[in-house]
Amino acid sequence: MTFEAGQQWAYATLPEIADSRIIIGALIEFEGGRRVACCAVTGALQKGADGAPERVTIPFVPMLVEALAQSVTQQDGTGDLPHDFAVHLAAWQDDPRGATYFTVPFEGSLDRLIALQMAALVDRS
C-alpha cells in the first residue's frame, strides 16, 4: 500500500460504524526508517459521560505505517482533517518525552486502541 497525506481510508471495524474513516494528515520518517502516519478518525466510537457509546471525531492518532496498513481495507478518496489536527500534530512533535505512537491496528475506538497497545507492550516484556 502507498500512503499519502490527504487520503481517506475505510478500515476493519464494527458494521454499525462502517462509515467511519481514517484520514492521513502527515507522514513522518524517523531515524532508522521508522515511518509514522499521523491520522484523524471520523465517526469513531467513544464512551460518553453516561458510559454509553457515542460517535466522535478523533483529531489525532499517530501510528506506525505498518499498523495503519493492518487497519485499512480500501482507500476512499480524500478527506478533510479536523480543524485542530495541526495543533495536535505540533504538540506531539514538541513533546519533550518524545513522539509516541501506536504499533497496533485501529479498530474503531480509541479505548480499544489503547487496550490493544497496552496488551502488546505486556506481551513484549
Tab-separated table of N, CA, C and O in Angstrom:
chain	number	residue	atom	x	y	z
A	1	MET	N	0.841	-1.186	0.000
A	1	MET	CA	0.000	0.000	0.000
A	1	MET	C	0.883	1.246	0.000
A	1	MET	O	1.887	1.286	0.680
A	2	THR	N	0.433	2.228	-0.719
A	2	THR	CA	1.125	3.507	-0.743
A	2	THR	C	0.256	4.533	-0.037
A	2	THR	O	-0.910	4.734	-0.405
A	3	PHE	N	0.803	5.139	0.999
A	3	PHE	CA	0.051	6.118	1.773
A	3	PHE	C	0.545	7.523	1.457
A	3	PHE	O	1.740	7.745	1.284
A	4	GLU	N	-0.407	8.465	1.414
A	4	GLU	CA	-0.095	9.875	1.198
A	4	GLU	C	-0.998	10.722	2.071
A	4	GLU	O	-2.143	10.342	2.360
A	5	ALA	N	-0.494	11.875	2.465
A	5	ALA	CA	-1.302	12.818	3.247
A	5	ALA	C	-2.537	13.211	2.431
A	5	ALA	O	-2.452	13.405	1.224
A	6	GLY	N	-3.666	13.287	3.121
A	6	GLY	CA	-4.930	13.656	2.490
A	6	GLY	C	-5.798	12.476	2.134
A	6	GLY	O	-7.011	12.636	1.931
A	7	GLN	N	-5.205	11.285	2.054
A	7	GLN	CA	-6.005	10.107	1.716
A	7	GLN	C	-6.985	9.767	2.833
A	7	GLN	O	-6.683	9.929	4.015
A	8	GLN	N	-8.134	9.262	2.428
A	8	GLN	CA	-9.154	8.778	3.359
A	8	GLN	C	-9.313	7.283	3.120
A	8	GLN	O	-9.367	6.842	1.975
A	9	TRP	N	-9.401	6.529	4.199
A	9	TRP	CA	-9.440	5.070	4.108
A	9	TRP	C	-10.591	4.496	4.934
A	9	TRP	O	-10.839	4.931	6.062
A	10	ALA	N	-11.245	3.476	4.386
A	10	ALA	CA	-12.143	2.626	5.162
A	10	ALA	C	-11.250	1.661	5.937
A	10	ALA	O	-10.114	1.385	5.535
A	11	TYR	N	-11.751	1.169	7.043
A	11	TYR	CA	-10.951	0.250	7.852
A	11	TYR	C	-11.848	-0.817	8.465
A	11	TYR	O	-13.067	-0.682	8.497
A	12	ALA	N	-11.238	-1.890	8.954
A	12	ALA	CA	-11.961	-3.004	9.557
A	12	ALA	C	-12.522	-2.561	10.906
A	12	ALA	O	-11.763	-2.233	11.812
A	13	THR	N	-13.850	-2.526	11.006
A	13	THR	CA	-14.498	-2.095	12.232
A	13	THR	C	-15.876	-2.733	12.339
A	13	THR	O	-16.273	-3.547	11.499
A	14	LEU	N	-16.629	-2.340	13.328
A	14	LEU	CA	-17.980	-2.850	13.540
A	14	LEU	C	-18.915	-2.387	12.426
A	14	LEU	O	-18.790	-1.262	11.939
A	15	PRO	N	-19.886	-3.209	12.044
A	15	PRO	CA	-20.819	-2.824	10.977
A	15	PRO	C	-21.570	-1.524	11.264
A	15	PRO	O	-21.833	-0.747	10.343
A	16	GLU	N	-21.875	-1.253	12.531
A	16	GLU	CA	-22.647	-0.052	12.859
A	16	GLU	C	-21.868	1.253	12.673
A	16	GLU	O	-22.461	2.326	12.651
A	17	ILE	N	-20.551	1.156	12.509
A	17	ILE	CA	-19.775	2.370	12.222
A	17	ILE	C	-18.957	2.186	10.941
A	17	ILE	O	-17.873	2.746	10.792
A	18	ALA	N	-19.491	1.431	10.015
A	18	ALA	CA	-18.787	1.141	8.757
A	18	ALA	C	-18.488	2.399	7.952
A	18	ALA	O	-17.604	2.401	7.102
A	19	ASP	N	-19.203	3.496	8.230
A	19	ASP	CA	-18.945	4.753	7.516
A	19	ASP	C	-17.825	5.568	8.165
A	19	ASP	O	-17.450	6.616	7.650
A	20	SER	N	-17.256	5.098	9.257
A	20	SER	CA	-16.122	5.764	9.900
A	20	SER	C	-14.911	5.688	8.970
A	20	SER	O	-14.735	4.698	8.257
A	21	ARG	N	-14.083	6.724	8.970
A	21	ARG	CA	-12.922	6.771	8.086
A	21	ARG	C	-11.675	7.260	8.810
A	21	ARG	O	-11.759	8.082	9.721
A	22	ILE	N	-10.523	6.748	8.355
A	22	ILE	CA	-9.215	7.222	8.790
A	22	ILE	C	-8.710	8.174	7.710
A	22	ILE	O	-8.722	7.829	6.521
A	23	ILE	N	-8.268	9.362	8.122
A	23	ILE	CA	-7.726	10.347	7.193
A	23	ILE	C	-6.265	10.592	7.562
A	23	ILE	O	-5.950	10.894	8.720
A	24	ILE	N	-5.384	10.449	6.596
A	24	ILE	CA	-3.959	10.664	6.843
A	24	ILE	C	-3.663	12.160	6.761
A	24	ILE	O	-3.935	12.793	5.742
A	25	GLY	N	-3.104	12.695	7.834
A	25	GLY	CA	-2.771	14.113	7.876
A	25	GLY	C	-1.314	14.400	7.576
A	25	GLY	O	-0.981	15.411	6.980
A	26	ALA	N	-0.425	13.496	7.974
A	26	ALA	CA	1.010	13.688	7.750
A	26	ALA	C	1.714	12.347	7.881
A	26	ALA	O	1.264	11.462	8.609
A	27	LEU	N	2.794	12.206	7.153
A	27	LEU	CA	3.672	11.043	7.257
A	27	LEU	C	5.036	11.548	7.700
A	27	LEU	O	5.609	12.438	7.078
A	28	ILE	N	5.533	10.990	8.797
A	28	ILE	CA	6.783	11.437	9.391
A	28	ILE	C	7.759	10.264	9.376
A	28	ILE	O	7.405	9.156	9.773
A	29	GLU	N	8.991	10.525	8.933
A	29	GLU	CA	10.017	9.485	8.950
A	29	GLU	C	11.061	9.829	10.003
A	29	GLU	O	11.553	10.953	10.072
A	30	PHE	N	11.371	8.833	10.833
A	30	PHE	CA	12.358	8.987	11.894
A	30	PHE	C	13.644	8.273	11.511
A	30	PHE	O	13.673	7.483	10.574
A	31	GLU	N	14.698	8.549	12.278
A	31	GLU	CA	15.961	7.843	12.063
A	31	GLU	C	15.708	6.346	12.112
A	31	GLU	O	14.879	5.869	12.874
A	32	GLY	N	16.438	5.636	11.298
A	32	GLY	CA	16.272	4.193	11.269
A	32	GLY	C	15.157	3.741	10.353
A	32	GLY	O	14.866	2.550	10.263
A	33	GLY	N	14.486	4.678	9.694
A	33	GLY	CA	13.461	4.316	8.727
A	33	GLY	C	12.061	4.120	9.265
A	33	GLY	O	11.159	3.774	8.507
A	34	ARG	N	11.867	4.303	10.570
A	34	ARG	CA	10.505	4.200	11.114
A	34	ARG	C	9.642	5.283	10.496
A	34	ARG	O	10.012	6.445	10.474
A	35	ARG	N	8.451	4.893	10.002
A	35	ARG	CA	7.523	5.860	9.429
A	35	ARG	C	6.237	5.847	10.241
A	35	ARG	O	5.671	4.793	10.508
A	36	VAL	N	5.803	7.043	10.626
A	36	VAL	CA	4.592	7.198	11.424
A	36	VAL	C	3.574	7.969	10.601
A	36	VAL	O	3.882	9.009	10.016
A	37	ALA	N	2.365	7.427	10.558
A	37	ALA	CA	1.243	8.101	9.912
A	37	ALA	C	0.460	8.823	11.003
A	37	ALA	O	-0.007	8.202	11.958
A	38	CYS	N	0.363	10.135	10.863
A	38	CYS	CA	-0.413	10.934	11.804
A	38	CYS	C	-1.796	11.115	11.184
A	38	CYS	O	-1.929	11.721	10.121
A	39	CYS	N	-2.789	10.554	11.833
A	39	CYS	CA	-4.121	10.446	11.242
A	39	CYS	C	-5.183	11.086	12.134
A	39	CYS	O	-4.943	11.373	13.302
A	40	ALA	N	-6.360	11.249	11.546
A	40	ALA	CA	-7.572	11.597	12.274
A	40	ALA	C	-8.582	10.510	11.930
A	40	ALA	O	-8.456	9.831	10.906
A	41	VAL	N	-9.564	10.326	12.793
A	41	VAL	CA	-10.604	9.329	12.538
A	41	VAL	C	-11.966	9.990	12.722
A	41	VAL	O	-12.227	10.604	13.759
A	42	THR	N	-12.812	9.869	11.712
A	42	THR	CA	-14.177	10.390	11.800
A	42	THR	C	-15.140	9.251	12.109
A	42	THR	O	-14.944	8.123	11.657
A	43	GLY	N	-16.153	9.552	12.901
A	43	GLY	CA	-17.193	8.570	13.195
A	43	GLY	C	-16.769	7.408	14.062
A	43	GLY	O	-17.374	6.338	14.023
A	44	ALA	N	-15.744	7.597	14.876
A	44	ALA	CA	-15.271	6.534	15.769
A	44	ALA	C	-16.193	6.427	16.981
A	44	ALA	O	-17.043	7.285	17.214
A	45	LEU	N	-16.016	5.368	17.749
A	45	LEU	CA	-16.788	5.184	18.980
A	45	LEU	C	-15.973	5.625	20.186
A	45	LEU	O	-14.756	5.445	20.233
A	46	GLN	N	-16.684	6.189	21.148
A	46	GLN	CA	-16.078	6.581	22.421
A	46	GLN	C	-17.155	6.484	23.488
A	46	GLN	O	-18.323	6.754	23.218
A	47	LYS	N	-16.755	6.114	24.693
A	47	LYS	CA	-17.707	6.092	25.797
A	47	LYS	C	-18.052	7.517	26.189
A	47	LYS	O	-17.175	8.334	26.424
A	48	GLY	N	-19.348	7.801	26.268
A	48	GLY	CA	-19.801	9.114	26.703
A	48	GLY	C	-19.766	9.229	28.214
A	48	GLY	O	-19.403	8.279	28.931
A	49	ALA	N	-20.147	10.373	28.720
A	49	ALA	CA	-20.140	10.626	30.166
A	49	ALA	C	-21.021	9.630	30.916
A	49	ALA	O	-20.738	9.264	32.052
A	50	ASP	N	-22.098	9.181	30.263
A	50	ASP	CA	-23.002	8.222	30.895
A	50	ASP	C	-22.594	6.770	30.655
A	50	ASP	O	-23.278	5.841	31.062
A	51	GLY	N	-21.455	6.561	29.969
A	51	GLY	CA	-20.967	5.213	29.705
A	51	GLY	C	-21.471	4.623	28.407
A	51	GLY	O	-20.989	3.584	27.972
A	52	ALA	N	-22.439	5.260	27.787
A	52	ALA	CA	-22.973	4.765	26.523
A	52	ALA	C	-22.044	5.175	25.380
A	52	ALA	O	-21.459	6.251	25.409
A	53	PRO	N	-21.921	4.326	24.364
A	53	PRO	CA	-21.056	4.696	23.240
A	53	PRO	C	-21.656	5.834	22.421
A	53	PRO	O	-22.873	5.928	22.258
A	54	GLU	N	-20.768	6.714	21.942
A	54	GLU	CA	-21.197	7.802	21.078
A	54	GLU	C	-20.205	7.936	19.942
A	54	GLU	O	-19.063	7.505	20.043
A	55	ARG	N	-20.646	8.526	18.831
A	55	ARG	CA	-19.784	8.736	17.662
A	55	ARG	C	-19.021	10.040	17.831
A	55	ARG	O	-19.597	11.059	18.198
A	56	VAL	N	-17.722	9.997	17.559
A	56	VAL	CA	-16.866	11.177	17.716
A	56	VAL	C	-15.844	11.235	16.585
A	56	VAL	O	-15.600	10.257	15.888
A	57	THR	N	-15.229	12.400	16.459
A	57	THR	CA	-14.052	12.554	15.608
A	57	THR	C	-12.837	12.592	16.522
A	57	THR	O	-12.798	13.367	17.473
A	58	ILE	N	-11.881	11.742	16.239
A	58	ILE	CA	-10.619	11.733	16.980
A	58	ILE	C	-9.641	12.557	16.145
A	58	ILE	O	-9.287	12.157	15.032
A	59	PRO	N	-9.209	13.714	16.642
A	59	PRO	CA	-8.435	14.628	15.804
A	59	PRO	C	-6.999	14.203	15.521
A	59	PRO	O	-6.400	14.682	14.561
A	60	PHE	N	-6.442	13.279	16.323
A	60	PHE	CA	-5.040	12.939	16.132
A	60	PHE	C	-4.747	11.544	16.655
A	60	PHE	O	-4.952	11.273	17.842
A	61	VAL	N	-4.290	10.663	15.765
A	61	VAL	CA	-3.876	9.310	16.134
A	61	VAL	C	-2.579	8.999	15.381
A	61	VAL	O	-2.610	8.763	14.172
A	62	PRO	N	-1.439	9.011	16.071
A	62	PRO	CA	-0.180	8.646	15.415
A	62	PRO	C	0.022	7.135	15.490
A	62	PRO	O	-0.120	6.529	16.555
A	63	MET	N	0.330	6.510	14.351
A	63	MET	CA	0.581	5.063	14.354
A	63	MET	C	1.633	4.713	13.308
A	63	MET	O	1.775	5.422	12.304
A	64	LEU	N	2.372	3.657	13.589
A	64	LEU	CA	3.328	3.181	12.606
A	64	LEU	C	2.592	2.903	11.298
A	64	LEU	O	1.438	2.456	11.308
A	65	VAL	N	3.259	3.133	10.188
A	65	VAL	CA	2.657	2.867	8.885
A	65	VAL	C	2.233	1.400	8.797
A	65	VAL	O	1.188	1.087	8.215
A	66	GLU	N	2.994	0.510	9.409
A	66	GLU	CA	2.631	-0.913	9.398
A	66	GLU	C	1.311	-1.149	10.133
A	66	GLU	O	0.495	-1.971	9.702
A	67	ALA	N	1.072	-0.440	11.225
A	67	ALA	CA	-0.195	-0.571	11.952
A	67	ALA	C	-1.338	-0.001	11.119
A	67	ALA	O	-2.443	-0.560	11.110
A	68	LEU	N	-1.084	1.103	10.423
A	68	LEU	CA	-2.107	1.657	9.535
A	68	LEU	C	-2.451	0.656	8.437
A	68	LEU	O	-3.624	0.422	8.143
A	69	ALA	N	-1.438	0.027	7.859
A	69	ALA	CA	-1.668	-0.961	6.799
A	69	ALA	C	-2.487	-2.144	7.307
A	69	ALA	O	-3.296	-2.711	6.560
A	70	GLN	N	-2.309	-2.515	8.572
A	70	GLN	CA	-3.099	-3.606	9.160
A	70	GLN	C	-4.528	-3.162	9.458
A	70	GLN	O	-5.415	-3.994	9.611
A	71	SER	N	-4.765	-1.859	9.542
A	71	SER	CA	-6.077	-1.315	9.892
A	71	SER	C	-6.983	-1.142	8.686
A	71	SER	O	-8.172	-1.465	8.745
A	72	VAL	N	-6.435	-0.605	7.601
A	72	VAL	CA	-7.263	-0.157	6.488
A	72	VAL	C	-7.633	-1.286	5.533
A	72	VAL	O	-6.911	-2.271	5.404
A	73	THR	N	-8.775	-1.086	4.876
A	73	THR	CA	-9.263	-2.085	3.922
A	73	THR	C	-9.281	-1.563	2.492
A	73	THR	O	-9.027	-2.319	1.572
A	74	GLN	N	-9.616	-0.294	2.306
A	74	GLN	CA	-9.587	0.286	0.960
A	74	GLN	C	-9.566	1.797	1.039
A	74	GLN	O	-10.143	2.393	1.946
A	75	GLN	N	-8.886	2.395	0.061
A	75	GLN	CA	-8.858	3.850	0.002
A	75	GLN	C	-10.225	4.345	-0.439
A	75	GLN	O	-10.883	3.736	-1.280
A	76	ASP	N	-10.649	5.457	0.146
A	76	ASP	CA	-11.973	6.013	-0.116
A	76	ASP	C	-11.842	7.507	-0.424
A	76	ASP	O	-12.402	8.345	0.271
A	77	GLY	N	-11.019	7.823	-1.418
A	77	GLY	CA	-10.862	9.213	-1.829
A	77	GLY	C	-9.982	10.003	-0.886
A	77	GLY	O	-9.047	9.480	-0.297
A	78	THR	N	-10.312	11.286	-0.748
A	78	THR	CA	-9.586	12.173	0.149
A	78	THR	C	-10.556	12.689	1.199
A	78	THR	O	-11.769	12.637	1.025
A	79	GLY	N	-9.991	13.192	2.282
A	79	GLY	CA	-10.832	13.689	3.367
A	79	GLY	C	-10.288	14.962	3.957
A	79	GLY	O	-9.102	15.288	3.806
A	80	ASP	N	-11.161	15.690	4.606
A	80	ASP	CA	-10.780	16.915	5.301
A	80	ASP	C	-10.416	16.589	6.741
A	80	ASP	O	-11.162	15.887	7.432
A	81	LEU	N	-9.295	17.107	7.177
A	81	LEU	CA	-8.856	16.910	8.550
A	81	LEU	C	-9.648	17.804	9.494
A	81	LEU	O	-10.073	18.893	9.102
A	82	PRO	N	-9.815	17.372	10.740
A	82	PRO	CA	-10.442	18.247	11.738
A	82	PRO	C	-9.627	19.526	11.885
A	82	PRO	O	-8.401	19.525	11.711
A	83	HIS	N	-10.291	20.612	12.220
A	83	HIS	CA	-9.615	21.910	12.310
A	83	HIS	C	-8.476	21.928	13.335
A	83	HIS	O	-7.533	22.690	13.202
A	84	ASP	N	-8.537	21.070	14.354
A	84	ASP	CA	-7.497	21.077	15.387
A	84	ASP	C	-6.411	20.019	15.170
A	84	ASP	O	-5.553	19.826	16.031
A	85	PHE	N	-6.393	19.360	14.017
A	85	PHE	CA	-5.358	18.370	13.728
A	85	PHE	C	-3.964	18.992	13.837
A	85	PHE	O	-3.070	18.436	14.468
A	86	ALA	N	-3.752	20.154	13.216
A	86	ALA	CA	-2.429	20.791	13.198
A	86	ALA	C	-1.938	21.133	14.601
A	86	ALA	O	-0.748	20.992	14.897
A	87	VAL	N	-2.846	21.538	15.477
A	87	VAL	CA	-2.470	21.856	16.863
A	87	VAL	C	-1.984	20.592	17.570
A	87	VAL	O	-0.956	20.598	18.261
A	88	HIS	N	-2.701	19.487	17.372
A	88	HIS	CA	-2.305	18.218	17.994
A	88	HIS	C	-0.990	17.707	17.414
A	88	HIS	O	-0.150	17.182	18.145
A	89	LEU	N	-0.807	17.850	16.102
A	89	LEU	CA	0.441	17.429	15.472
A	89	LEU	C	1.619	18.210	16.039
A	89	LEU	O	2.654	17.629	16.396
A	90	ALA	N	1.481	19.521	16.147
A	90	ALA	CA	2.564	20.351	16.693
A	90	ALA	C	2.881	19.978	18.139
A	90	ALA	O	4.052	19.876	18.520
A	91	ALA	N	1.851	19.745	18.946
A	91	ALA	CA	2.070	19.357	20.346
A	91	ALA	C	2.781	18.013	20.424
A	91	ALA	O	3.676	17.811	21.250
A	92	TRP	N	2.397	17.083	19.563
A	92	TRP	CA	3.023	15.756	19.520
A	92	TRP	C	4.497	15.881	19.143
A	92	TRP	O	5.360	15.264	19.760
A	93	GLN	N	4.800	16.698	18.137
A	93	GLN	CA	6.179	16.873	17.696
A	93	GLN	C	7.032	17.590	18.739
A	93	GLN	O	8.230	17.349	18.829
A	94	ASP	N	6.424	18.462	19.533
A	94	ASP	CA	7.151	19.230	20.542
A	94	ASP	C	7.197	18.554	21.908
A	94	ASP	O	7.802	19.092	22.835
A	95	ASP	N	6.592	17.398	22.054
A	95	ASP	CA	6.532	16.714	23.345
A	95	ASP	C	7.947	16.351	23.799
A	95	ASP	O	8.655	15.612	23.108
A	96	PRO	N	8.388	16.858	24.958
A	96	PRO	CA	9.749	16.577	25.422
A	96	PRO	C	9.977	15.100	25.760
A	96	PRO	O	11.118	14.650	25.823
A	97	ARG	N	8.907	14.341	25.951
A	97	ARG	CA	9.056	12.906	26.238
A	97	ARG	C	9.305	12.105	24.961
A	97	ARG	O	9.572	10.914	25.016
A	98	GLY	N	9.182	12.743	23.820
A	98	GLY	CA	9.375	12.048	22.541
A	98	GLY	C	8.045	11.801	21.867
A	98	GLY	O	6.988	11.801	22.508
A	99	ALA	N	8.090	11.613	20.587
A	99	ALA	CA	6.882	11.398	19.796
A	99	ALA	C	6.447	9.938	19.935
A	99	ALA	O	7.024	9.045	19.326
A	100	THR	N	5.453	9.701	20.750
A	100	THR	CA	4.944	8.341	20.935
A	100	THR	C	3.936	8.031	19.846
A	100	THR	O	3.347	8.927	19.237
A	101	TYR	N	3.729	6.744	19.593
A	101	TYR	CA	2.822	6.319	18.526
A	101	TYR	C	2.323	4.914	18.820
A	101	TYR	O	2.900	4.184	19.629
A	102	PHE	N	1.247	4.548	18.138
A	102	PHE	CA	0.660	3.226	18.295
A	102	PHE	C	1.300	2.259	17.305
A	102	PHE	O	1.642	2.633	16.184
A	103	THR	N	1.427	1.015	17.729
A	103	THR	CA	2.016	-0.037	16.887
A	103	THR	C	0.996	-1.115	16.545
A	103	THR	O	1.344	-2.115	15.927
A	104	VAL	N	-0.250	-0.921	16.955
A	104	VAL	CA	-1.315	-1.902	16.734
A	104	VAL	C	-2.393	-1.284	15.838
A	104	VAL	O	-2.513	-0.063	15.756
A	105	PRO	N	-3.201	-2.117	15.177
A	105	PRO	CA	-4.229	-1.592	14.276
A	105	PRO	C	-5.352	-0.861	15.004
A	105	PRO	O	-5.665	-1.171	16.157
A	106	PHE	N	-5.954	0.095	14.307
A	106	PHE	CA	-7.115	0.815	14.816
A	106	PHE	C	-8.367	0.063	14.373
A	106	PHE	O	-8.489	-0.302	13.209
A	107	GLU	N	-9.303	-0.154	15.311
A	107	GLU	CA	-10.499	-0.941	15.012
A	107	GLU	C	-11.798	-0.180	15.249
A	107	GLU	O	-12.861	-0.790	15.237
A	108	GLY	N	-11.725	1.131	15.512
A	108	GLY	CA	-12.952	1.903	15.649
A	108	GLY	C	-13.140	2.639	16.952
A	108	GLY	O	-14.066	3.421	17.091
A	109	SER	N	-12.259	2.390	17.926
A	109	SER	CA	-12.397	3.010	19.240
A	109	SER	C	-11.014	3.325	19.801
A	109	SER	O	-10.131	2.465	19.786
A	110	LEU	N	-10.846	4.537	20.294
A	110	LEU	CA	-9.575	4.906	20.920
A	110	LEU	C	-9.351	4.086	22.189
A	110	LEU	O	-8.224	3.668	22.473
A	111	ASP	N	-10.413	3.810	22.942
A	111	ASP	CA	-10.291	2.976	24.142
A	111	ASP	C	-9.728	1.600	23.780
A	111	ASP	O	-8.839	1.082	24.451
A	112	ARG	N	-10.251	1.008	22.708
A	112	ARG	CA	-9.779	-0.314	22.273
A	112	ARG	C	-8.337	-0.234	21.775
A	112	ARG	O	-7.536	-1.117	22.047
A	113	LEU	N	-8.002	0.834	21.042
A	113	LEU	CA	-6.642	1.004	20.548
A	113	LEU	C	-5.656	1.046	21.712
A	113	LEU	O	-4.608	0.399	21.684
A	114	ILE	N	-5.988	1.796	22.735
A	114	ILE	CA	-5.118	1.900	23.909
A	114	ILE	C	-4.992	0.544	24.599
A	114	ILE	O	-3.899	0.127	24.985
A	115	ALA	N	-6.104	-0.184	24.724
A	115	ALA	CA	-6.072	-1.507	25.360
A	115	ALA	C	-5.215	-2.474	24.552
A	115	ALA	O	-4.412	-3.244	25.121
A	116	LEU	N	-5.355	-2.466	23.223
A	116	LEU	CA	-4.538	-3.338	22.380
A	116	LEU	C	-3.056	-2.983	22.492
A	116	LEU	O	-2.201	-3.867	22.520
A	117	GLN	N	-2.758	-1.672	22.551
A	117	GLN	CA	-1.372	-1.247	22.679
A	117	GLN	C	-0.787	-1.697	24.017
A	117	GLN	O	0.342	-2.175	24.083
A	118	MET	N	-1.548	-1.543	25.072
A	118	MET	CA	-1.078	-1.975	26.393
A	118	MET	C	-0.837	-3.492	26.409
A	118	MET	O	0.176	-3.947	26.944
A	119	ALA	N	-1.741	-4.252	25.810
A	119	ALA	CA	-1.563	-5.702	25.738
A	119	ALA	C	-0.315	-6.059	24.946
A	119	ALA	O	0.432	-6.966	25.324
A	120	ALA	N	-0.073	-5.345	23.848
A	120	ALA	CA	1.128	-5.599	23.046
A	120	ALA	C	2.394	-5.288	23.841
A	120	ALA	O	3.383	-6.013	23.745
A	121	LEU	N	2.365	-4.231	24.638
A	121	LEU	CA	3.526	-3.890	25.465
A	121	LEU	C	3.788	-4.955	26.523
A	121	LEU	O	4.938	-5.309	26.788
A	122	VAL	N	2.739	-5.478	27.121
A	122	VAL	CA	2.882	-6.518	28.132
A	122	VAL	C	3.443	-7.788	27.496
A	122	VAL	O	4.315	-8.444	28.063
A	123	ASP	N	2.978	-8.125	26.289
A	123	ASP	CA	3.461	-9.317	25.599
A	123	ASP	C	4.943	-9.221	25.261
A	123	ASP	O	5.617	-10.224	25.183
A	124	ARG	N	5.449	-8.011	25.048
A	124	ARG	CA	6.869	-7.822	24.707
A	124	ARG	C	7.767	-7.868	25.929
A	124	ARG	O	8.964	-8.068	25.806
A	125	SER	N	7.212	-7.671	27.105
A	125	SER	CA	8.024	-7.615	28.334
A	125	SER	C	8.529	-8.985	28.729
A	125	SER	O	7.942	-9.984	28.523
